[in-house]
């Protein structure tokens, strides 16, 4: 048998999460964000579940190319626009909408030869101070862009820095509104957090919402609320198996650095999953994990290819034979029990975003089709 680790992508969960996103913004169109190869799930693997989206948001031309290759003919937005003038050719060829966040991109556009004018999303910096034009410049930039023959339509966008904090999106929204009030064009403001923390707020959500995390089943404000509280379903499950066991005596330690010491006799399991698979090394002893669907905890340091788990809860249930037992690192066990990816991320002092995006190349995937 080959190494037993595997990641699963649940198509039904994607569809359910997409309809949950729609319920939060009934009047808006949804751009499903599939940057970073669909947050690590694989664009090809999530396409079936998300093809009901009104459009897609991507970071790289290559991602847009994959979507066109899958037959998607609707809107695709390059969320950071083009990285060099040559990519404007790709936008023309693939009919991409693209963000415009700096003067250089406008210069490139003004020199771009195309027979079909582009639709762009002019981006305002409302406080993130990453990409976009300052509010006071916005109108003059809009006018300059609007005068270019290469431009067919200008939409307006911003991205919130504090959408996960109560009221966080609202001060940025008011700055955006103030400096765009006499500009025409469709608007796009909200990400998952702005959407879920301000449901049905159309003044905030506007024409296009850009949803990422929620579609993949991550909570926008864990631990205040979990994905379960939001009625979101886990899309990614990471499973492996116990490949060895050890019987520890009191005083025995586990793993590199001997960070865990047994205080009593106990059985531990060694799992075929390590940081090279994308399991966070920052997850210390005590991180929750499922073995045969039963909740237990990790012990000692995560190494490159392995980690260790406490098998005591299984032993108490009379399970003696533990080699080969199924281990769920996050998501759903084959028997249905679940472990919230946000909970694992929280133990590792990171976010579910990072865990989803970080699976190692050596982890094989399986798509669970929706047979409804
Ligand atoms: C990634 C991204 C999103 C999606 O954010 P989530 O928090 O995952 O919903 C939206 N807009 C832009 C510009 C992004 O880069």
mmCIF file of C-alpha atoms and ligand atoms in Angstrom:
data_model
loop_
_atom_site.group_PDB
_atom_site.id
_atom_site.type_symbol
_atom_site.label_atom_id
_atom_site.label_comp_id
_atom_site.label_asym_id
_atom_site.label_seq_id
_atom_site.Cartn_x
_atom_site.Cartn_y
_atom_site.Cartn_z
ATOM 1 C CA UNK A 1 0.000 0.000 0.000
ATOM 2 C CA UNK A 2 1.219 3.502 -0.765
ATOM 3 C CA UNK A 3 1.552 6.237 1.832
ATOM 4 C CA UNK A 4 -1.954 6.665 3.166
ATOM 5 C CA UNK A 5 -2.365 10.448 3.328
ATOM 6 C CA UNK A 6 -5.084 11.980 1.140
ATOM 7 C CA UNK A 7 -7.034 15.216 0.808
ATOM 8 C CA UNK A 8 -10.704 15.228 -0.159
ATOM 9 C CA UNK A 9 -12.743 17.984 -1.800
ATOM 10 C CA UNK A 10 -16.476 17.787 -1.166
ATOM 11 C CA UNK A 11 -18.497 19.064 -4.120
ATOM 12 C CA UNK A 12 -21.796 19.038 -2.249
ATOM 13 C CA UNK A 13 -20.320 21.186 0.527
ATOM 14 C CA UNK A 14 -19.137 23.732 -2.064
ATOM 15 C CA UNK A 15 -22.629 23.975 -3.544
ATOM 16 C CA UNK A 16 -24.174 24.338 -0.080
ATOM 17 C CA UNK A 17 -21.676 27.063 0.891
ATOM 18 C CA UNK A 18 -22.274 28.926 -2.369
ATOM 19 C CA UNK A 19 -25.994 29.009 -1.662
ATOM 20 C CA UNK A 20 -25.273 30.121 1.906
ATOM 21 C CA UNK A 21 -23.216 33.003 0.479
ATOM 22 C CA UNK A 22 -26.096 33.883 -1.854
ATOM 23 C CA UNK A 23 -28.509 34.053 1.068
ATOM 24 C CA UNK A 24 -26.312 36.669 2.727
ATOM 25 C CA UNK A 25 -26.359 38.928 -0.320
ATOM 26 C CA UNK A 26 -29.480 38.089 -2.228
ATOM 27 C CA UNK A 27 -29.298 41.125 -4.536
ATOM 28 C CA UNK A 28 -25.618 40.917 -5.443
ATOM 29 C CA UNK A 29 -23.780 38.854 -7.987
ATOM 30 C CA UNK A 30 -21.119 36.533 -6.649
ATOM 31 C CA UNK A 31 -17.537 36.409 -7.762
ATOM 32 C CA UNK A 32 -16.162 33.190 -6.310
ATOM 33 C CA UNK A 33 -12.522 33.772 -5.478
ATOM 34 C CA UNK A 34 -10.335 30.915 -6.676
ATOM 35 C CA UNK A 35 -6.903 32.506 -6.318
ATOM 36 C CA UNK A 36 -4.061 30.401 -4.929
ATOM 37 C CA UNK A 37 -5.421 27.486 -6.920
ATOM 38 C CA UNK A 38 -8.809 27.783 -5.223
ATOM 39 C CA UNK A 39 -7.321 28.243 -1.754
ATOM 40 C CA UNK A 40 -5.309 25.070 -2.228
ATOM 41 C CA UNK A 41 -8.244 22.893 -3.318
ATOM 42 C CA UNK A 42 -7.457 23.000 -7.057
ATOM 43 C CA UNK A 43 -9.513 24.996 -9.553
ATOM 44 C CA UNK A 44 -10.381 21.879 -11.566
ATOM 45 C CA UNK A 45 -11.590 20.168 -8.402
ATOM 46 C CA UNK A 46 -13.847 22.983 -7.168
ATOM 47 C CA UNK A 47 -15.237 23.974 -10.552
ATOM 48 C CA UNK A 48 -18.178 21.577 -10.492
ATOM 49 C CA UNK A 49 -19.225 22.868 -7.072
ATOM 50 C CA UNK A 50 -18.776 26.552 -7.913
ATOM 51 C CA UNK A 51 -19.806 26.725 -11.559
ATOM 52 C CA UNK A 52 -23.106 28.276 -10.481
ATOM 53 C CA UNK A 53 -21.203 31.437 -9.508
ATOM 54 C CA UNK A 54 -21.837 34.622 -11.486
ATOM 55 C CA UNK A 55 -18.114 35.017 -12.014
ATOM 56 C CA UNK A 56 -14.700 34.192 -10.618
ATOM 57 C CA UNK A 57 -11.927 36.208 -9.034
ATOM 58 C CA UNK A 58 -8.361 35.081 -9.717
ATOM 59 C CA UNK A 59 -4.861 36.347 -9.098
ATOM 60 C CA UNK A 60 -3.007 35.003 -12.095
ATOM 61 C CA UNK A 61 -3.709 34.724 -15.796
ATOM 62 C CA UNK A 62 -2.965 30.997 -15.582
ATOM 63 C CA UNK A 63 -5.905 30.526 -13.229
ATOM 64 C CA UNK A 64 -8.197 32.323 -15.652
ATOM 65 C CA UNK A 65 -6.872 30.121 -18.438
ATOM 66 C CA UNK A 66 -7.844 27.018 -16.450
ATOM 67 C CA UNK A 67 -11.382 28.360 -15.977
ATOM 68 C CA UNK A 68 -11.751 29.135 -19.685
ATOM 69 C CA UNK A 69 -10.385 25.678 -20.444
ATOM 70 C CA UNK A 70 -13.120 24.200 -18.241
ATOM 71 C CA UNK A 71 -15.657 25.994 -20.414
ATOM 72 C CA UNK A 72 -16.511 28.946 -18.190
ATOM 73 C CA UNK A 73 -17.607 31.868 -20.370
ATOM 74 C CA UNK A 74 -18.747 34.307 -17.700
ATOM 75 C CA UNK A 75 -16.831 37.118 -15.995
ATOM 76 C CA UNK A 76 -13.363 36.473 -14.612
ATOM 77 C CA UNK A 77 -11.613 39.278 -12.714
ATOM 78 C CA UNK A 78 -7.871 39.570 -12.175
ATOM 79 C CA UNK A 79 -8.021 40.849 -8.598
ATOM 80 C CA UNK A 80 -4.647 42.605 -8.703
ATOM 81 C CA UNK A 81 -4.799 43.392 -12.386
ATOM 82 C CA UNK A 82 -1.889 42.769 -14.715
ATOM 83 C CA UNK A 83 1.669 42.447 -13.465
ATOM 84 C CA UNK A 84 3.223 43.556 -16.745
ATOM 85 C CA UNK A 85 1.979 45.078 -20.030
ATOM 86 C CA UNK A 86 2.142 41.745 -21.868
ATOM 87 C CA UNK A 87 -0.627 40.407 -19.676
ATOM 88 C CA UNK A 88 -2.988 42.931 -21.254
ATOM 89 C CA UNK A 89 -2.804 40.733 -24.356
ATOM 90 C CA UNK A 90 -3.966 37.804 -22.235
ATOM 91 C CA UNK A 91 -6.833 39.921 -20.924
ATOM 92 C CA UNK A 92 -7.912 40.688 -24.470
ATOM 93 C CA UNK A 93 -7.539 37.076 -25.575
ATOM 94 C CA UNK A 94 -9.321 35.527 -22.574
ATOM 95 C CA UNK A 95 -11.784 38.404 -22.122
ATOM 96 C CA UNK A 96 -10.744 39.102 -18.555
ATOM 97 C CA UNK A 97 -11.847 41.974 -16.409
ATOM 98 C CA UNK A 98 -8.955 43.359 -14.432
ATOM 99 C CA UNK A 99 -8.286 45.548 -11.441
ATOM 100 C CA UNK A 100 -6.433 48.821 -11.960
ATOM 101 C CA UNK A 101 -4.687 49.909 -8.785
ATOM 102 C CA UNK A 102 -1.704 52.036 -9.875
ATOM 103 C CA UNK A 103 -0.639 54.601 -12.497
ATOM 104 C CA UNK A 104 1.736 52.151 -14.194
ATOM 105 C CA UNK A 105 -1.201 49.913 -15.088
ATOM 106 C CA UNK A 106 -2.970 52.902 -16.646
ATOM 107 C CA UNK A 107 0.158 53.797 -18.653
ATOM 108 C CA UNK A 108 0.337 50.224 -19.926
ATOM 109 C CA UNK A 109 -3.341 50.332 -20.893
ATOM 110 C CA UNK A 110 -2.885 53.612 -22.758
ATOM 111 C CA UNK A 111 -0.270 51.918 -24.964
ATOM 112 C CA UNK A 112 -2.170 48.647 -25.351
ATOM 113 C CA UNK A 113 -3.376 47.847 -28.864
ATOM 114 C CA UNK A 114 -6.652 45.988 -28.779
ATOM 115 C CA UNK A 115 -9.685 45.859 -31.000
ATOM 116 C CA UNK A 116 -11.908 45.144 -28.017
ATOM 117 C CA UNK A 117 -12.021 47.614 -25.122
ATOM 118 C CA UNK A 118 -11.567 46.293 -21.590
ATOM 119 C CA UNK A 119 -13.709 46.336 -18.497
ATOM 120 C CA UNK A 120 -11.654 47.294 -15.456
ATOM 121 C CA UNK A 121 -12.192 47.544 -11.698
ATOM 122 C CA UNK A 122 -10.626 50.772 -10.466
ATOM 123 C CA UNK A 123 -9.428 50.170 -6.940
ATOM 124 C CA UNK A 124 -9.572 52.621 -4.065
ATOM 125 C CA UNK A 125 -7.246 52.354 -1.074
ATOM 126 C CA UNK A 126 -9.668 52.941 1.799
ATOM 127 C CA UNK A 127 -7.175 52.165 4.523
ATOM 128 C CA UNK A 128 -5.495 48.813 3.892
ATOM 129 C CA UNK A 129 -2.579 50.697 2.297
ATOM 130 C CA UNK A 130 -1.688 47.807 0.066
ATOM 131 C CA UNK A 131 -3.146 48.433 -3.390
ATOM 132 C CA UNK A 132 -5.255 51.218 -4.824
ATOM 133 C CA UNK A 133 -5.534 54.947 -5.330
ATOM 134 C CA UNK A 134 -6.117 57.288 -2.429
ATOM 135 C CA UNK A 135 -9.674 58.605 -2.106
ATOM 136 C CA UNK A 136 -8.662 62.193 -2.975
ATOM 137 C CA UNK A 137 -7.009 61.080 -6.241
ATOM 138 C CA UNK A 138 -9.759 58.722 -7.235
ATOM 139 C CA UNK A 139 -11.904 61.007 -9.333
ATOM 140 C CA UNK A 140 -9.061 62.383 -11.426
ATOM 141 C CA UNK A 141 -7.733 58.867 -12.025
ATOM 142 C CA UNK A 142 -11.212 57.748 -13.025
ATOM 143 C CA UNK A 143 -11.395 60.593 -15.550
ATOM 144 C CA UNK A 144 -8.023 59.750 -17.020
ATOM 145 C CA UNK A 145 -8.996 56.098 -17.369
ATOM 146 C CA UNK A 146 -12.405 56.967 -18.761
ATOM 147 C CA UNK A 147 -10.790 58.990 -21.544
ATOM 148 C CA UNK A 148 -8.827 55.977 -22.858
ATOM 149 C CA UNK A 149 -10.203 54.247 -25.956
ATOM 150 C CA UNK A 150 -8.941 50.950 -24.486
ATOM 151 C CA UNK A 151 -11.556 51.185 -21.724
ATOM 152 C CA UNK A 152 -15.102 50.048 -22.221
ATOM 153 C CA UNK A 153 -16.441 50.197 -18.686
ATOM 154 C CA UNK A 154 -15.104 51.192 -15.289
ATOM 155 C CA UNK A 155 -16.304 49.444 -12.147
ATOM 156 C CA UNK A 156 -15.250 50.573 -8.696
ATOM 157 C CA UNK A 157 -13.742 48.422 -5.980
ATOM 158 C CA UNK A 158 -12.103 48.473 -2.579
ATOM 159 C CA UNK A 159 -10.919 45.809 -0.147
ATOM 160 C CA UNK A 160 -11.466 45.999 3.609
ATOM 161 C CA UNK A 161 -8.660 45.648 6.107
ATOM 162 C CA UNK A 162 -10.921 45.101 9.134
ATOM 163 C CA UNK A 163 -13.998 43.341 7.819
ATOM 164 C CA UNK A 164 -13.668 40.651 10.495
ATOM 165 C CA UNK A 165 -14.030 43.204 13.311
ATOM 166 C CA UNK A 166 -17.472 44.408 14.407
ATOM 167 C CA UNK A 167 -18.299 47.491 12.325
ATOM 168 C CA UNK A 168 -14.860 47.233 10.715
ATOM 169 C CA UNK A 169 -16.065 47.453 7.125
ATOM 170 C CA UNK A 170 -18.381 50.361 7.736
ATOM 171 C CA UNK A 171 -15.902 53.217 8.156
ATOM 172 C CA UNK A 172 -14.049 52.150 5.019
ATOM 173 C CA UNK A 173 -17.375 51.827 3.208
ATOM 174 C CA UNK A 174 -18.307 55.395 4.093
ATOM 175 C CA UNK A 175 -14.960 56.688 2.796
ATOM 176 C CA UNK A 176 -15.505 54.746 -0.419
ATOM 177 C CA UNK A 177 -19.068 56.058 -0.800
ATOM 178 C CA UNK A 178 -18.029 59.636 -0.121
ATOM 179 C CA UNK A 179 -15.399 59.683 -2.858
ATOM 180 C CA UNK A 180 -17.357 57.720 -5.456
ATOM 181 C CA UNK A 181 -20.813 59.234 -5.064
ATOM 182 C CA UNK A 182 -20.873 61.024 -8.415
ATOM 183 C CA UNK A 183 -19.085 58.297 -10.372
ATOM 184 C CA UNK A 184 -21.053 55.836 -12.435
ATOM 185 C CA UNK A 185 -20.142 52.177 -12.556
ATOM 186 C CA UNK A 186 -20.836 48.918 -10.763
ATOM 187 C CA UNK A 187 -19.298 48.453 -7.341
ATOM 188 C CA UNK A 188 -17.552 45.638 -5.506
ATOM 189 C CA UNK A 189 -16.610 45.945 -1.842
ATOM 190 C CA UNK A 190 -17.268 42.888 0.300
ATOM 191 C CA UNK A 191 -15.236 39.777 0.998
ATOM 192 C CA UNK A 192 -16.548 36.824 3.052
ATOM 193 C CA UNK A 193 -16.173 38.594 6.392
ATOM 194 C CA UNK A 194 -17.987 41.751 5.279
ATOM 195 C CA UNK A 195 -20.719 39.551 3.838
ATOM 196 C CA UNK A 196 -21.288 37.334 6.867
ATOM 197 C CA UNK A 197 -20.952 40.038 9.506
ATOM 198 C CA UNK A 198 -23.319 42.386 7.612
ATOM 199 C CA UNK A 199 -25.861 40.055 6.010
ATOM 200 C CA UNK A 200 -28.264 41.558 3.474
ATOM 201 C CA UNK A 201 -26.636 44.983 3.740
ATOM 202 C CA UNK A 202 -26.932 45.844 0.085
ATOM 203 C CA UNK A 203 -25.396 49.300 0.503
ATOM 204 C CA UNK A 204 -22.251 47.453 1.585
ATOM 205 C CA UNK A 205 -22.444 44.446 -0.705
ATOM 206 C CA UNK A 206 -23.353 46.365 -3.853
ATOM 207 C CA UNK A 207 -23.212 44.764 -7.286
ATOM 208 C CA UNK A 208 -20.464 42.154 -6.901
ATOM 209 C CA UNK A 209 -19.364 40.399 -3.727
ATOM 210 C CA UNK A 210 -16.004 38.651 -3.715
ATOM 211 C CA UNK A 211 -16.356 35.526 -1.605
ATOM 212 C CA UNK A 212 -13.444 33.238 -0.848
ATOM 213 C CA UNK A 213 -13.027 31.635 2.555
ATOM 214 C CA UNK A 214 -16.706 31.035 3.263
ATOM 215 C CA UNK A 215 -17.103 29.018 0.065
ATOM 216 C CA UNK A 216 -14.469 26.616 1.337
ATOM 217 C CA UNK A 217 -16.178 26.372 4.721
ATOM 218 C CA UNK A 218 -13.938 28.587 6.873
ATOM 219 C CA UNK A 219 -15.453 30.823 9.542
ATOM 220 C CA UNK A 220 -14.870 34.555 9.066
ATOM 221 C CA UNK A 221 -14.579 35.186 12.813
ATOM 222 C CA UNK A 222 -13.435 32.038 14.611
ATOM 223 C CA UNK A 223 -13.520 31.555 17.586
ATOM 224 C CA UNK A 224 -16.421 33.980 18.177
ATOM 225 C CA UNK A 225 -18.396 31.953 15.673
ATOM 226 C CA UNK A 226 -17.553 28.661 14.038
ATOM 227 C CA UNK A 227 -18.284 27.472 10.528
ATOM 228 C CA UNK A 228 -21.011 25.372 12.093
ATOM 229 C CA UNK A 229 -22.612 28.475 13.612
ATOM 230 C CA UNK A 230 -22.591 29.997 10.124
ATOM 231 C CA UNK A 231 -24.065 26.810 8.600
ATOM 232 C CA UNK A 232 -20.982 26.388 6.414
ATOM 233 C CA UNK A 233 -19.692 22.932 5.565
ATOM 234 C CA UNK A 234 -16.103 21.724 5.450
ATOM 235 C CA UNK A 235 -14.970 21.364 1.846
ATOM 236 C CA UNK A 236 -11.446 20.055 2.452
ATOM 237 C CA UNK A 237 -10.760 16.975 4.557
ATOM 238 C CA UNK A 238 -7.247 15.747 5.226
ATOM 239 C CA UNK A 239 -6.956 12.120 6.251
ATOM 240 C CA UNK A 240 -4.176 9.653 6.847
ATOM 241 C CA UNK A 241 -3.524 6.558 8.934
ATOM 242 C CA UNK A 242 -1.673 5.345 11.988
ATOM 243 C CA UNK A 243 1.400 3.546 10.645
ATOM 244 C CA UNK A 244 2.981 2.468 13.955
ATOM 245 C CA UNK A 245 2.319 2.478 17.677
ATOM 246 C CA UNK A 246 4.548 2.800 20.718
ATOM 247 C CA UNK A 247 3.871 1.793 24.318
ATOM 248 C CA UNK A 248 5.257 4.495 26.553
ATOM 249 C CA UNK A 249 6.309 4.110 30.172
ATOM 250 C CA UNK A 250 6.126 7.013 32.613
ATOM 251 C CA UNK A 251 8.999 9.376 31.870
ATOM 252 C CA UNK A 252 9.266 8.425 28.166
ATOM 253 C CA UNK A 253 9.265 11.356 25.753
ATOM 254 C CA UNK A 254 7.937 11.804 22.219
ATOM 255 C CA UNK A 255 9.555 13.223 19.116
ATOM 256 C CA UNK A 256 12.264 15.802 18.367
ATOM 257 C CA UNK A 257 13.177 17.956 21.320
ATOM 258 C CA UNK A 258 11.351 15.577 23.689
ATOM 259 C CA UNK A 259 8.651 18.199 24.255
ATOM 260 C CA UNK A 260 6.095 15.690 25.558
ATOM 261 C CA UNK A 261 6.756 13.432 28.542
ATOM 262 C CA UNK A 262 4.399 10.602 29.509
ATOM 263 C CA UNK A 263 3.284 10.749 33.133
ATOM 264 C CA UNK A 264 1.808 7.258 32.984
ATOM 265 C CA UNK A 265 1.914 4.211 30.753
ATOM 266 C CA UNK A 266 0.162 5.018 27.478
ATOM 267 C CA UNK A 267 -0.124 3.947 23.850
ATOM 268 C CA UNK A 268 0.613 6.466 21.142
ATOM 269 C CA UNK A 269 0.102 6.281 17.398
ATOM 270 C CA UNK A 270 2.468 7.540 14.715
ATOM 271 C CA UNK A 271 0.590 9.155 11.818
ATOM 272 C CA UNK A 272 1.769 9.475 8.215
ATOM 273 C CA UNK A 273 1.423 13.263 8.092
ATOM 274 C CA UNK A 274 3.983 15.957 8.758
ATOM 275 C CA UNK A 275 4.797 19.511 7.916
ATOM 276 C CA UNK A 276 5.898 18.534 4.412
ATOM 277 C CA UNK A 277 2.266 17.588 3.859
ATOM 278 C CA UNK A 278 1.110 20.989 5.078
ATOM 279 C CA UNK A 279 0.252 20.107 8.653
ATOM 280 C CA UNK A 280 1.485 23.089 10.699
ATOM 281 C CA UNK A 281 4.631 22.533 12.717
ATOM 282 C CA UNK A 282 3.418 25.270 15.044
ATOM 283 C CA UNK A 283 0.673 22.907 16.302
ATOM 284 C CA UNK A 284 1.923 21.876 19.714
ATOM 285 C CA UNK A 285 0.962 18.899 21.896
ATOM 286 C CA UNK A 286 -2.756 18.974 22.538
ATOM 287 C CA UNK A 287 -3.965 19.923 19.068
ATOM 288 C CA UNK A 288 -7.259 18.109 18.392
ATOM 289 C CA UNK A 289 -7.260 15.247 15.886
ATOM 290 C CA UNK A 290 -9.619 12.350 15.113
ATOM 291 C CA UNK A 291 -8.597 8.686 15.146
ATOM 292 C CA UNK A 292 -11.309 6.323 13.874
ATOM 293 C CA UNK A 293 -13.618 9.312 14.196
ATOM 294 C CA UNK A 294 -12.813 9.621 17.898
ATOM 295 C CA UNK A 295 -11.456 12.940 19.136
ATOM 296 C CA UNK A 296 -7.994 12.855 20.690
ATOM 297 C CA UNK A 297 -4.868 15.038 20.631
ATOM 298 C CA UNK A 298 -1.422 15.297 19.102
ATOM 299 C CA UNK A 299 1.661 14.705 21.239
ATOM 300 C CA UNK A 300 5.136 16.191 20.800
ATOM 301 C CA UNK A 301 6.513 18.026 17.799
ATOM 302 C CA UNK A 302 5.246 17.623 14.270
ATOM 303 C CA UNK A 303 8.107 16.370 12.108
ATOM 304 C CA UNK A 304 8.501 16.473 8.335
ATOM 305 C CA UNK A 305 6.708 13.221 7.608
ATOM 306 C CA UNK A 306 5.048 12.147 10.853
ATOM 307 C CA UNK A 307 3.239 13.272 13.941
ATOM 308 C CA UNK A 308 2.130 11.430 17.067
ATOM 309 C CA UNK A 309 -1.274 11.035 18.678
ATOM 310 C CA UNK A 310 -2.613 9.935 22.023
ATOM 311 C CA UNK A 311 -4.436 6.604 21.613
ATOM 312 C CA UNK A 312 -5.725 6.453 25.207
ATOM 313 C CA UNK A 313 -9.327 7.385 24.294
ATOM 314 C CA UNK A 314 -9.429 4.509 21.798
ATOM 315 C CA UNK A 315 -7.936 2.055 24.256
ATOM 316 C CA UNK A 316 -10.543 3.020 26.808
ATOM 317 C CA UNK A 317 -13.102 1.932 24.239
ATOM 318 C CA UNK A 318 -11.374 -1.400 23.847
ATOM 319 C CA UNK A 319 -9.776 -0.725 20.452
ATOM 320 C CA UNK A 320 -6.554 -2.702 20.649
ATOM 321 C CA UNK A 321 -5.515 -2.847 16.990
ATOM 322 C CA UNK A 322 -4.556 0.708 16.117
ATOM 323 C CA UNK A 323 -2.149 0.367 13.199
ATOM 324 C CA UNK A 324 -4.178 1.215 10.112
ATOM 325 C CA UNK A 325 -6.682 3.332 12.042
ATOM 326 C CA UNK A 326 -8.007 6.283 10.049
ATOM 327 C CA UNK A 327 -6.771 9.685 11.186
ATOM 328 C CA UNK A 328 -8.574 12.912 10.314
ATOM 329 C CA UNK A 329 -6.289 15.932 10.527
ATOM 330 C CA UNK A 330 -9.199 18.263 9.673
ATOM 331 C CA UNK A 331 -12.542 18.073 7.925
ATOM 332 C CA UNK A 332 -14.705 14.970 7.882
ATOM 333 C CA UNK A 333 -13.812 11.406 8.821
ATOM 334 C CA UNK A 334 -15.050 8.693 6.453
ATOM 335 C CA UNK A 335 -17.551 7.823 9.192
ATOM 336 C CA UNK A 336 -18.924 11.374 9.278
ATOM 337 C CA UNK A 337 -17.450 12.903 12.448
ATOM 338 C CA UNK A 338 -15.855 16.283 11.800
ATOM 339 C CA UNK A 339 -12.948 18.330 13.069
ATOM 340 C CA UNK A 340 -13.126 22.029 12.311
ATOM 341 C CA UNK A 341 -10.124 23.264 10.313
ATOM 342 C CA UNK A 342 -10.434 26.599 12.146
ATOM 343 C CA UNK A 343 -9.930 24.814 15.450
ATOM 344 C CA UNK A 344 -6.728 23.175 14.232
ATOM 345 C CA UNK A 345 -5.547 26.487 12.776
ATOM 346 C CA UNK A 346 -6.281 28.230 16.072
ATOM 347 C CA UNK A 347 -4.099 25.725 17.941
ATOM 348 C CA UNK A 348 -1.341 26.360 15.410
ATOM 349 C CA UNK A 349 -1.694 30.150 15.840
ATOM 350 C CA UNK A 350 -2.704 30.602 12.241
ATOM 351 C CA UNK A 351 -5.857 30.737 10.094
ATOM 352 C CA UNK A 352 -7.721 28.139 8.102
ATOM 353 C CA UNK A 353 -6.743 30.151 4.992
ATOM 354 C CA UNK A 354 -3.122 29.210 5.550
ATOM 355 C CA UNK A 355 -3.815 25.533 6.197
ATOM 356 C CA UNK A 356 -5.981 25.203 3.080
ATOM 357 C CA UNK A 357 -3.411 26.903 0.871
ATOM 358 C CA UNK A 358 -0.485 25.040 2.327
ATOM 359 C CA UNK A 359 -0.987 21.366 1.483
ATOM 360 C CA UNK A 360 2.201 19.780 0.217
ATOM 361 C CA UNK A 361 2.538 18.767 -3.408
ATOM 362 C CA UNK A 362 2.915 15.144 -2.410
ATOM 363 C CA UNK A 363 -0.602 14.939 -0.965
ATOM 364 C CA UNK A 364 -2.940 13.253 -3.471
ATOM 365 C CA UNK A 365 -6.504 14.535 -3.844
ATOM 366 C CA UNK A 366 -9.855 12.921 -4.369
ATOM 367 C CA UNK A 367 -12.994 14.795 -5.351
ATOM 368 C CA UNK A 368 -16.173 13.614 -3.674
ATOM 369 C CA UNK A 369 -18.825 14.051 -6.325
ATOM 370 C CA UNK A 370 -22.285 15.276 -5.530
ATOM 371 C CA UNK A 371 -24.503 12.368 -6.503
ATOM 372 C CA UNK A 372 -27.733 14.271 -5.863
HETATM 373 C C1 LIG B 1 -8.757 37.057 -1.550
HETATM 374 C C2 LIG B 1 -9.610 38.205 -1.858
HETATM 375 C C3 LIG B 1 -10.989 38.162 -1.567
HETATM 376 C C4 LIG B 1 -11.644 36.995 -0.860
HETATM 377 O O1 LIG B 1 -11.455 37.140 0.527
HETATM 378 P P1 LIG B 1 -12.082 36.112 1.578
HETATM 379 O O2 LIG B 1 -11.708 36.696 2.877
HETATM 380 O O3 LIG B 1 -11.433 34.792 1.354
HETATM 381 O O4 LIG B 1 -13.540 36.071 1.323
HETATM 382 C C5 LIG B 1 -11.761 39.253 -1.943
HETATM 383 N N1 LIG B 1 -11.214 40.319 -2.567
HETATM 384 C C6 LIG B 1 -9.907 40.387 -2.854
HETATM 385 C C7 LIG B 1 -9.367 41.592 -3.547
HETATM 386 C C8 LIG B 1 -9.060 39.350 -2.509
HETATM 387 O O5 LIG B 1 -7.755 39.432 -2.784
#
